PDB file of C-alpha atoms and ligand atoms in Angstrom:
ATOM      1  CA  UNK A   2     128.633  -7.787 282.185  1.00  0.00           C
ATOM      2  CA  UNK A   3     126.795  -8.043 278.976  1.00  0.00           C
ATOM      3  CA  UNK A   4     123.973  -5.366 277.714  1.00  0.00           C
ATOM      4  CA  UNK A   5     121.388  -7.269 275.431  1.00  0.00           C
ATOM      5  CA  UNK A   6     119.083  -4.931 273.985  1.00  0.00           C
ATOM      6  CA  UNK A   7     115.270  -6.520 272.630  1.00  0.00           C
ATOM      7  CA  UNK A   8     115.225  -4.024 270.051  1.00  0.00           C
ATOM      8  CA  UNK A   9     113.100  -3.187 266.720  1.00  0.00           C
ATOM      9  CA  UNK A  10     111.625   0.000 265.215  1.00  0.00           C
ATOM     10  CA  UNK A  11     108.804  -1.681 264.339  1.00  0.00           C
ATOM     11  CA  UNK A  12     105.766  -1.983 267.168  1.00  0.00           C
ATOM     12  CA  UNK A  13     103.925  -5.104 268.560  1.00  0.00           C
ATOM     13  CA  UNK A  14     106.417  -7.463 267.150  1.00  0.00           C
ATOM     14  CA  UNK A  15     107.488  -9.085 270.270  1.00  0.00           C
ATOM     15  CA  UNK A  16     110.261  -7.216 272.000  1.00  0.00           C
ATOM     16  CA  UNK A  17     108.538  -7.181 275.173  1.00  0.00           C
ATOM     17  CA  UNK A  18     107.215 -10.879 275.254  1.00  0.00           C
ATOM     18  CA  UNK A  19     110.836 -12.079 274.688  1.00  0.00           C
ATOM     19  CA  UNK A  20     112.427  -9.112 276.690  1.00  0.00           C
ATOM     20  CA  UNK A  21     110.453 -11.291 279.336  1.00  0.00           C
ATOM     21  CA  UNK A  22     111.344 -14.623 278.385  1.00  0.00           C
ATOM     22  CA  UNK A  23     115.235 -14.351 278.379  1.00  0.00           C
ATOM     23  CA  UNK A  24     114.690 -12.406 280.921  1.00  0.00           C
ATOM     24  CA  UNK A  25     113.231 -15.050 283.116  1.00  0.00           C
ATOM     25  CA  UNK A  26     115.686 -18.263 281.692  1.00  0.00           C
ATOM     26  CA  UNK A  27     118.572 -15.578 282.639  1.00  0.00           C
ATOM     27  CA  UNK A  28     118.097 -15.123 286.156  1.00  0.00           C
ATOM     28  CA  UNK A  29     117.224 -19.130 286.308  1.00  0.00           C
ATOM     29  CA  UNK A  30     120.223 -19.937 284.863  1.00  0.00           C
ATOM     30  CA  UNK A  31     122.234 -18.229 287.127  1.00  0.00           C
ATOM     31  CA  UNK A  32     123.310 -14.726 285.595  1.00  0.00           C
ATOM     32  CA  UNK A  33     122.743 -11.818 287.918  1.00  0.00           C
ATOM     33  CA  UNK A  34     119.961 -10.282 285.780  1.00  0.00           C
ATOM     34  CA  UNK A  35     118.470  -6.736 284.893  1.00  0.00           C
ATOM     35  CA  UNK A  36     115.359  -6.192 282.984  1.00  0.00           C
ATOM     36  CA  UNK A  37     115.431  -2.578 282.380  1.00  0.00           C
ATOM     37  CA  UNK A  38     112.370  -1.346 280.539  1.00  0.00           C
ATOM     38  CA  UNK A  39     112.978   1.908 278.336  1.00  0.00           C
ATOM     39  CA  UNK A  40     109.140   1.695 276.934  1.00  0.00           C
ATOM     40  CA  UNK A  41     107.067   4.238 279.134  1.00  0.00           C
ATOM     41  CA  UNK A  42     104.347   1.825 278.280  1.00  0.00           C
ATOM     42  CA  UNK A  43     106.151  -0.209 280.904  1.00  0.00           C
ATOM     43  CA  UNK A  44     104.854  -3.733 279.541  1.00  0.00           C
ATOM     44  CA  UNK A  45     107.716  -5.366 280.968  1.00  0.00           C
ATOM     45  CA  UNK A  46     107.047  -3.782 284.341  1.00  0.00           C
ATOM     46  CA  UNK A  47     103.621  -4.812 284.339  1.00  0.00           C
ATOM     47  CA  UNK A  48     104.618  -8.505 283.428  1.00  0.00           C
ATOM     48  CA  UNK A  49     106.552  -8.777 286.442  1.00  0.00           C
ATOM     49  CA  UNK A  50     104.622  -6.621 288.949  1.00  0.00           C
ATOM     50  CA  UNK A  51     107.486  -5.249 290.273  1.00  0.00           C
ATOM     51  CA  UNK A  52     107.532  -4.245 293.791  1.00  0.00           C
ATOM     52  CA  UNK A  53     110.292  -1.808 295.427  1.00  0.00           C
ATOM     53  CA  UNK A  54     113.854  -3.552 296.135  1.00  0.00           C
ATOM     54  CA  UNK A  55     115.112  -4.953 299.499  1.00  0.00           C
ATOM     55  CA  UNK A  56     117.687  -1.968 300.287  1.00  0.00           C
ATOM     56  CA  UNK A  57     120.561  -2.745 298.761  1.00  0.00           C
ATOM     57  CA  UNK A  58     123.520  -0.916 299.988  1.00  0.00           C
ATOM     58  CA  UNK A  59     125.408   0.464 296.794  1.00  0.00           C
ATOM     59  CA  UNK A  60     128.041   2.425 298.579  1.00  0.00           C
ATOM     60  CA  UNK A  61     129.233   5.847 298.198  1.00  0.00           C
ATOM     61  CA  UNK A  62     131.044   4.952 294.501  1.00  0.00           C
ATOM     62  CA  UNK A  63     128.802   6.086 291.656  1.00  0.00           C
ATOM     63  CA  UNK A  64     128.240   9.808 290.318  1.00  0.00           C
ATOM     64  CA  UNK A  65     124.887  11.429 290.782  1.00  0.00           C
ATOM     65  CA  UNK A  66     123.422  10.008 287.660  1.00  0.00           C
ATOM     66  CA  UNK A  67     124.636   6.385 288.413  1.00  0.00           C
ATOM     67  CA  UNK A  68     122.603   7.248 291.609  1.00  0.00           C
ATOM     68  CA  UNK A  69     119.593   8.257 290.134  1.00  0.00           C
ATOM     69  CA  UNK A  70     119.418   5.061 288.177  1.00  0.00           C
ATOM     70  CA  UNK A  71     119.663   2.849 290.625  1.00  0.00           C
ATOM     71  CA  UNK A  72     117.128   4.505 293.299  1.00  0.00           C
ATOM     72  CA  UNK A  73     114.508   3.297 290.768  1.00  0.00           C
ATOM     73  CA  UNK A  74     115.942  -0.329 290.838  1.00  0.00           C
ATOM     74  CA  UNK A  75     113.233  -3.179 291.951  1.00  0.00           C
ATOM     75  CA  UNK A  76     113.273  -6.704 293.143  1.00  0.00           C
ATOM     76  CA  UNK A  77     111.148  -9.284 291.001  1.00  0.00           C
ATOM     77  CA  UNK A  78     109.595 -12.368 292.318  1.00  0.00           C
ATOM     78  CA  UNK A  79     112.216 -14.039 291.158  1.00  0.00           C
ATOM     79  CA  UNK A  80     115.816 -15.126 292.641  1.00  0.00           C
ATOM     80  CA  UNK A  81     118.301 -12.891 290.374  1.00  0.00           C
ATOM     81  CA  UNK A  82     116.717 -10.873 288.812  1.00  0.00           C
ATOM     82  CA  UNK A  83     115.934  -7.037 289.074  1.00  0.00           C
ATOM     83  CA  UNK A  84     113.324  -4.876 287.151  1.00  0.00           C
ATOM     84  CA  UNK A  85     114.040  -0.571 286.668  1.00  0.00           C
ATOM     85  CA  UNK A  86     110.509  -0.080 285.777  1.00  0.00           C
ATOM     86  CA  UNK A  87     109.469   2.149 282.782  1.00  0.00           C
ATOM     87  CA  UNK A  88     108.693   5.503 283.407  1.00  0.00           C
ATOM     88  CA  UNK A  89     110.911   6.097 285.654  1.00  0.00           C
ATOM     89  CA  UNK A  90     114.182   5.185 284.111  1.00  0.00           C
ATOM     90  CA  UNK A  91     112.458   6.151 280.684  1.00  0.00           C
ATOM     91  CA  UNK A  92     111.967   9.943 282.041  1.00  0.00           C
ATOM     92  CA  UNK A  93     115.489   9.927 283.765  1.00  0.00           C
ATOM     93  CA  UNK A  94     117.412   8.415 280.911  1.00  0.00           C
ATOM     94  CA  UNK A  95     115.691  11.640 278.527  1.00  0.00           C
ATOM     95  CA  UNK A  96     117.076  13.657 280.778  1.00  0.00           C
ATOM     96  CA  UNK A  97     120.896  12.154 280.446  1.00  0.00           C
ATOM     97  CA  UNK A  98     120.428  11.829 277.530  1.00  0.00           C
ATOM     98  CA  UNK A  99     119.206  14.971 276.550  1.00  0.00           C
ATOM     99  CA  UNK A 100     122.046  17.071 278.726  1.00  0.00           C
ATOM    100  CA  UNK A 101     125.238  15.843 276.722  1.00  0.00           C
ATOM    101  CA  UNK A 102     125.928  17.169 273.800  1.00  0.00           C
ATOM    102  CA  UNK A 103     124.013  14.085 271.510  1.00  0.00           C
ATOM    103  CA  UNK A 104     126.284  12.207 272.332  1.00  0.00           C
ATOM    104  CA  UNK A 105     125.737   8.369 271.594  1.00  0.00           C
ATOM    105  CA  UNK A 106     128.167   6.671 274.624  1.00  0.00           C
ATOM    106  CA  UNK A 107     125.820   7.846 277.308  1.00  0.00           C
ATOM    107  CA  UNK A 108     123.907   4.965 278.021  1.00  0.00           C
ATOM    108  CA  UNK A 109     126.969   2.476 278.027  1.00  0.00           C
ATOM    109  CA  UNK A 110     128.888   5.006 280.649  1.00  0.00           C
ATOM    110  CA  UNK A 111     125.806   5.004 282.967  1.00  0.00           C
ATOM    111  CA  UNK A 112     124.952   1.096 282.982  1.00  0.00           C
ATOM    112  CA  UNK A 113     128.565   0.428 283.004  1.00  0.00           C
ATOM    113  CA  UNK A 114     128.144   1.359 286.703  1.00  0.00           C
ATOM    114  CA  UNK A 115     126.250  -1.592 287.161  1.00  0.00           C
ATOM    115  CA  UNK A 116     129.107  -4.237 286.060  1.00  0.00           C
ATOM    116  CA  UNK A 117     130.122  -5.262 290.029  1.00  0.00           C
ATOM    117  CA  UNK A 118     126.511  -6.229 290.122  1.00  0.00           C
ATOM    118  CA  UNK A 119     124.792  -7.799 287.112  1.00  0.00           C
ATOM    119  CA  UNK A 120     126.398 -10.078 284.945  1.00  0.00           C
ATOM    120  CA  UNK A 121     123.233  -9.099 282.034  1.00  0.00           C
ATOM    121  CA  UNK A 122     121.562  -6.263 281.835  1.00  0.00           C
ATOM    122  CA  UNK A 123     118.372  -6.650 279.192  1.00  0.00           C
ATOM    123  CA  UNK A 124     116.893  -3.455 277.460  1.00  0.00           C
ATOM    124  CA  UNK A 125     112.956  -3.805 276.395  1.00  0.00           C
ATOM    125  CA  UNK A 126     113.380  -0.900 273.862  1.00  0.00           C
ATOM    126  CA  UNK A 127     110.636   1.389 272.435  1.00  0.00           C
ATOM    127  CA  UNK A 128     109.539   0.959 268.916  1.00  0.00           C
ATOM    128  CA  UNK A 129     112.183   4.114 267.963  1.00  0.00           C
ATOM    129  CA  UNK A 130     115.133   5.825 265.971  1.00  0.00           C
ATOM    130  CA  UNK A 131     115.848   8.226 267.798  1.00  0.00           C
ATOM    131  CA  UNK A 132     118.493   9.299 269.731  1.00  0.00           C
ATOM    132  CA  UNK A 133     117.862   7.055 272.896  1.00  0.00           C
ATOM    133  CA  UNK A 134     117.876   3.741 270.397  1.00  0.00           C
ATOM    134  CA  UNK A 135     121.475   5.533 268.992  1.00  0.00           C
ATOM    135  CA  UNK A 136     122.272   5.184 272.674  1.00  0.00           C
ATOM    136  CA  UNK A 137     121.351   1.485 273.160  1.00  0.00           C
ATOM    137  CA  UNK A 138     122.630   0.431 269.282  1.00  0.00           C
ATOM    138  CA  UNK A 139     126.507   2.218 271.046  1.00  0.00           C
ATOM    139  CA  UNK A 140     125.424   0.512 274.128  1.00  0.00           C
ATOM    140  CA  UNK A 141     124.704  -3.536 273.717  1.00  0.00           C
ATOM    141  CA  UNK A 142     127.031  -5.934 273.134  1.00  0.00           C
ATOM    142  CA  UNK A 143     123.859  -7.879 271.626  1.00  0.00           C
ATOM    143  CA  UNK A 144     120.911  -6.060 269.509  1.00  0.00           C
ATOM    144  CA  UNK A 145     118.018  -9.101 269.558  1.00  0.00           C
ATOM    145  CA  UNK A 146     115.712  -8.041 266.635  1.00  0.00           C
ATOM    146  CA  UNK A 147     112.286 -10.252 266.909  1.00  0.00           C
ATOM    147  CA  UNK A 148     111.427 -10.181 263.475  1.00  0.00           C
ATOM    148  CA  UNK A 149     107.621 -11.856 262.059  1.00  0.00           C
ATOM    149  CA  UNK A 150     108.462 -13.432 258.564  1.00  0.00           C
ATOM    150  CA  UNK A 151     106.212 -11.245 256.382  1.00  0.00           C
ATOM    151  CA  UNK A 152     107.524  -8.707 253.698  1.00  0.00           C
ATOM    152  CA  UNK A 153     107.214  -6.090 255.302  1.00  0.00           C
ATOM    153  CA  UNK A 154     108.810  -7.223 258.531  1.00  0.00           C
ATOM    154  CA  UNK A 155     112.169  -8.063 256.026  1.00  0.00           C
ATOM    155  CA  UNK A 156     111.846  -5.189 254.780  1.00  0.00           C
ATOM    156  CA  UNK A 157     112.368  -2.605 258.173  1.00  0.00           C
ATOM    157  CA  UNK A 158     114.990  -5.314 259.158  1.00  0.00           C
ATOM    158  CA  UNK A 159     117.134  -4.186 255.898  1.00  0.00           C
ATOM    159  CA  UNK A 160     116.479  -0.935 256.570  1.00  0.00           C
ATOM    160  CA  UNK A 161     118.350  -1.352 260.102  1.00  0.00           C
ATOM    161  CA  UNK A 162     121.001  -3.154 258.853  1.00  0.00           C
ATOM    162  CA  UNK A 163     121.247  -0.308 256.065  1.00  0.00           C
ATOM    163  CA  UNK A 164     121.539   1.964 258.839  1.00  0.00           C
ATOM    164  CA  UNK A 165     123.989   0.402 261.209  1.00  0.00           C
ATOM    165  CA  UNK A 166     126.338   0.388 258.293  1.00  0.00           C
ATOM    166  CA  UNK A 167     125.933   3.876 257.054  1.00  0.00           C
ATOM    167  CA  UNK A 168     126.156   5.050 261.150  1.00  0.00           C
ATOM    168  CA  UNK A 169     128.994   2.694 261.579  1.00  0.00           C
ATOM    169  CA  UNK A 170     127.826   0.999 264.202  1.00  0.00           C
ATOM    170  CA  UNK A 171     129.034  -2.928 264.306  1.00  0.00           C
ATOM    171  CA  UNK A 172     126.704  -5.075 262.141  1.00  0.00           C
ATOM    172  CA  UNK A 173     127.601  -8.066 264.220  1.00  0.00           C
ATOM    173  CA  UNK A 174     125.813  -6.771 267.087  1.00  0.00           C
ATOM    174  CA  UNK A 175     122.606  -7.172 265.087  1.00  0.00           C
ATOM    175  CA  UNK A 176     121.228 -10.633 265.855  1.00  0.00           C
ATOM    176  CA  UNK A 177     117.543 -11.114 264.310  1.00  0.00           C
ATOM    177  CA  UNK A 178     115.176 -14.014 264.936  1.00  0.00           C
ATOM    178  CA  UNK A 179     111.575 -15.077 263.962  1.00  0.00           C
ATOM    179  CA  UNK A 180     108.424 -14.245 266.228  1.00  0.00           C
ATOM    180  CA  UNK A 181     104.596 -15.268 265.973  1.00  0.00           C
ATOM    181  CA  UNK A 182     105.610 -17.706 262.923  1.00  0.00           C
ATOM    182  CA  UNK A 183     102.679 -19.669 261.362  1.00  0.00           C
ATOM    183  CA  UNK A 184     104.385 -22.690 260.140  1.00  0.00           C
ATOM    184  CA  UNK A 185     101.125 -22.717 257.942  1.00  0.00           C
ATOM    185  CA  UNK A 186     101.155 -20.102 256.368  1.00  0.00           C
ATOM    186  CA  UNK A 187     103.278 -19.995 252.966  1.00  0.00           C
ATOM    187  CA  UNK A 188     104.808 -16.715 252.968  1.00  0.00           C
ATOM    188  CA  UNK A 189     106.166 -17.560 256.461  1.00  0.00           C
ATOM    189  CA  UNK A 190     107.756 -20.373 255.324  1.00  0.00           C
ATOM    190  CA  UNK A 191     109.498 -18.162 252.271  1.00  0.00           C
ATOM    191  CA  UNK A 192     110.530 -15.250 253.544  1.00  0.00           C
ATOM    192  CA  UNK A 193     112.197 -17.364 256.273  1.00  0.00           C
ATOM    193  CA  UNK A 194     114.102 -19.202 253.844  1.00  0.00           C
ATOM    194  CA  UNK A 195     114.969 -15.604 251.780  1.00  0.00           C
ATOM    195  CA  UNK A 196     115.518 -13.972 254.845  1.00  0.00           C
ATOM    196  CA  UNK A 197     118.075 -17.089 256.205  1.00  0.00           C
ATOM    197  CA  UNK A 198     119.992 -17.182 253.042  1.00  0.00           C
ATOM    198  CA  UNK A 199     120.741 -12.934 253.146  1.00  0.00           C
ATOM    199  CA  UNK A 200     121.639 -13.128 256.998  1.00  0.00           C
ATOM    200  CA  UNK A 201     123.908 -15.811 258.412  1.00  0.00           C
ATOM    201  CA  UNK A 202     123.566 -14.889 261.441  1.00  0.00           C
ATOM    202  CA  UNK A 203     119.904 -15.349 262.448  1.00  0.00           C
ATOM    203  CA  UNK A 204     119.365 -17.227 265.291  1.00  0.00           C
ATOM    204  CA  UNK A 205     118.004 -21.047 264.940  1.00  0.00           C
ATOM    205  CA  UNK A 206     115.293 -21.314 267.359  1.00  0.00           C
ATOM    206  CA  UNK A 207     112.076 -19.252 266.552  1.00  0.00           C
ATOM    207  CA  UNK A 208     109.139 -18.660 268.256  1.00  0.00           C
ATOM    208  CA  UNK A 209     105.698 -19.591 267.190  1.00  0.00           C
ATOM    209  CA  UNK A 210     102.709 -17.821 267.092  1.00  0.00           C
ATOM    210  CA  UNK A 211     100.907 -18.665 270.455  1.00  0.00           C
ATOM    211  CA  UNK A 212      98.308 -18.168 272.626  1.00  0.00           C
ATOM    212  CA  UNK A 213     100.401 -18.582 275.961  1.00  0.00           C
ATOM    213  CA  UNK A 214     102.579 -15.693 274.171  1.00  0.00           C
ATOM    214  CA  UNK A 215      99.640 -13.881 274.670  1.00  0.00           C
ATOM    215  CA  UNK A 216      98.456 -14.900 278.075  1.00  0.00           C
ATOM    216  CA  UNK A 217     101.392 -13.839 279.993  1.00  0.00           C
ATOM    217  CA  UNK A 218      99.040 -10.609 280.011  1.00  0.00           C
ATOM    218  CA  UNK A 219      96.488 -12.276 282.069  1.00  0.00           C
ATOM    219  CA  UNK A 220      98.689 -13.885 284.637  1.00  0.00           C
ATOM    220  CA  UNK A 221     101.164 -11.776 284.411  1.00  0.00           C
ATOM    221  CA  UNK A 222     104.021 -13.784 284.431  1.00  0.00           C
ATOM    222  CA  UNK A 223     106.776 -15.520 282.026  1.00  0.00           C
ATOM    223  CA  UNK A 224     105.452 -18.102 280.162  1.00  0.00           C
ATOM    224  CA  UNK A 225     106.957 -20.700 282.230  1.00  0.00           C
ATOM    225  CA  UNK A 226     105.025 -19.860 285.531  1.00  0.00           C
ATOM    226  CA  UNK A 227     101.685 -20.731 283.637  1.00  0.00           C
ATOM    227  CA  UNK A 228     102.165 -23.162 280.976  1.00  0.00           C
ATOM    228  CA  UNK A 229     105.539 -24.725 281.991  1.00  0.00           C
ATOM    229  CA  UNK A 230     105.583 -28.056 279.399  1.00  0.00           C
ATOM    230  CA  UNK A 231     103.614 -25.565 276.140  1.00  0.00           C
ATOM    231  CA  UNK A 232     105.583 -24.984 272.986  1.00  0.00           C
ATOM    232  CA  UNK A 233     106.111 -21.819 272.759  1.00  0.00           C
ATOM    233  CA  UNK A 234     108.240 -21.978 276.599  1.00  0.00           C
ATOM    234  CA  UNK A 235     110.494 -24.458 274.981  1.00  0.00           C
ATOM    235  CA  UNK A 236     110.981 -22.071 272.199  1.00  0.00           C
ATOM    236  CA  UNK A 237     111.929 -19.289 274.842  1.00  0.00           C
ATOM    237  CA  UNK A 238     114.000 -21.496 276.431  1.00  0.00           C
ATOM    238  CA  UNK A 239     116.128 -23.153 273.799  1.00  0.00           C
ATOM    239  CA  UNK A 240     115.898 -19.243 272.182  1.00  0.00           C
ATOM    240  CA  UNK A 241     118.011 -18.372 275.249  1.00  0.00           C
ATOM    241  CA  UNK A 242     120.700 -21.396 275.134  1.00  0.00           C
ATOM    242  CA  UNK A 243     121.436 -19.963 271.931  1.00  0.00           C
ATOM    243  CA  UNK A 244     121.409 -16.430 272.817  1.00  0.00           C
ATOM    244  CA  UNK A 245     123.620 -17.215 275.948  1.00  0.00           C
ATOM    245  CA  UNK A 246     126.490 -19.008 273.045  1.00  0.00           C
ATOM    246  CA  UNK A 247     125.718 -16.106 271.265  1.00  0.00           C
ATOM    247  CA  UNK A 248     127.023 -13.691 273.854  1.00  0.00           C
ATOM    248  CA  UNK A 249     129.626 -15.878 275.281  1.00  0.00           C
ATOM    249  CA  UNK A 250     131.477 -14.930 271.765  1.00  0.00           C
ATOM    250  CA  UNK A 251     130.548 -10.855 271.455  1.00  0.00           C
TER     251      UNK A 251
HETATM  252  N1  LIG B  15     104.951 -15.711 269.691  1.00  0.00           N
HETATM  253  C1  LIG B  15     103.673 -14.566 270.025  1.00  0.00           C
HETATM  254  N2  LIG B  15     102.439 -15.466 269.548  1.00  0.00           N
HETATM  255  C2  LIG B  15     101.439 -15.017 269.859  1.00  0.00           C
HETATM  256  N3  LIG B  15     101.356 -13.752 270.506  1.00  0.00           N
HETATM  257  C3  LIG B  15     102.557 -13.141 270.419  1.00  0.00           C
HETATM  258  C4  LIG B  15     103.712 -13.367 270.434  1.00  0.00           C
HETATM  259  N4  LIG B  15     104.908 -13.097 270.762  1.00  0.00           N
HETATM  260  C5  LIG B  15     103.494 -11.441 271.510  1.00  0.00           C
HETATM  261  N5  LIG B  15     102.569 -11.761 270.570  1.00  0.00           N
HETATM  262  C6  LIG B  15     101.252 -10.703 271.611  1.00  0.00           C
HETATM  263  O1  LIG B  15     101.940  -9.503 270.855  1.00  0.00           O
HETATM  264  C7  LIG B  15     101.037  -8.104 271.370  1.00  0.00           C
HETATM  265  C8  LIG B  15     102.437  -7.383 270.656  1.00  0.00           C
HETATM  266  O2  LIG B  15     103.983  -7.781 271.802  1.00  0.00           O
HETATM  267  P1  LIG B  15     104.937  -7.706 272.395  1.00  0.00           P
HETATM  268  O3  LIG B  15     104.141  -5.913 273.543  1.00  0.00           O
HETATM  269  O4  LIG B  15     105.871  -8.207 272.993  1.00  0.00           O
HETATM  270  O5  LIG B  15     105.194  -6.593 270.736  1.00  0.00           O
HETATM  271  P2  LIG B  15     106.351  -6.048 271.324  1.00  0.00           P
HETATM  272  O6  LIG B  15     107.570  -5.449 270.112  1.00  0.00           O
HETATM  273  O7  LIG B  15     107.367  -5.284 272.916  1.00  0.00           O
HETATM  274  O8  LIG B  15     105.320  -3.802 271.234  1.00  0.00           O
HETATM  275  P3  LIG B  15     105.990  -2.401 271.058  1.00  0.00           P
HETATM  276  O9  LIG B  15     106.422  -2.119 269.952  1.00  0.00           O
HETATM  277  O10 LIG B  15     104.457  -2.169 271.573  1.00  0.00           O
HETATM  278  O11 LIG B  15     106.663  -2.393 272.514  1.00  0.00           O
HETATM  279  C9  LIG B  15     101.395  -8.792 272.602  1.00  0.00           C
HETATM  280  O12 LIG B  15      99.488  -8.853 272.875  1.00  0.00           O
HETATM  281  C10 LIG B  15     101.727 -10.072 273.058  1.00  0.00           C
HETATM  282  O13 LIG B  15     100.880 -10.619 273.478  1.00  0.00           O
HETATM  283 MG1  LIG B  16     107.246  -3.662 273.391  1.00  0.00          MG
END
């Protein structure tokens, strides 16, 4: 089982849009996928119109805390894709994390309890550097960071890289990609070139600025459902394919 966190400490950069579309493509590729909506705003739960899960026999294997998490699992409209919606899971995780003396590996311990049921757990993270974020960094095999190619986003990514270095998290986990790219803007082009030079692990595929991503809120679905042939949809599929390759080596 692999854990993929869509994370940035910057708000509104496309973490949720990416978590939703990547979860969709992962499930469609046959990965038994769980999307964990850690953001109390609950946007990814909203996009997936979560509904109650059919009863699963989880057995008596889990300790109490795993049981609490698992009670929140809901089925999505798509095969292979379950969701733990926002408010409940977030509240519970926070309680768990608070209970145990600032240990950073608590989330990993909890998620490990799911390793028989899922091949991939995707975390849609809130924009924060907190105890929760540190648990996310410790748990994730890959911390996928959407970066809008602007000066401020570049600065935020530099800060995150320094944080990883100073706190001794493996920087190999940090995988950035460009999103909301407007190829007509010189700043976007220049920032992308300079960041790719400085960070060799940038994914090659990028997500363009596109109204089809914004329409996810209207249709409450991944882009493939309502804009199959469109560029943004192809871009997310290509991004997922690249992520899948990197994940295999992680
Ligand atoms: N590639 C894109 N093109 C155009 N709009 C986009 C794109 N990606 C995301 N958006 C829009 O930008 C807004 C923020 O996106 P999203 O919610 O995915 O960001 P986020 O990082 O999860 O935000 P938050 O920090 O609040 O959780 C949304 O309105 C979304 O529709
Ligand atoms: Mg979000």
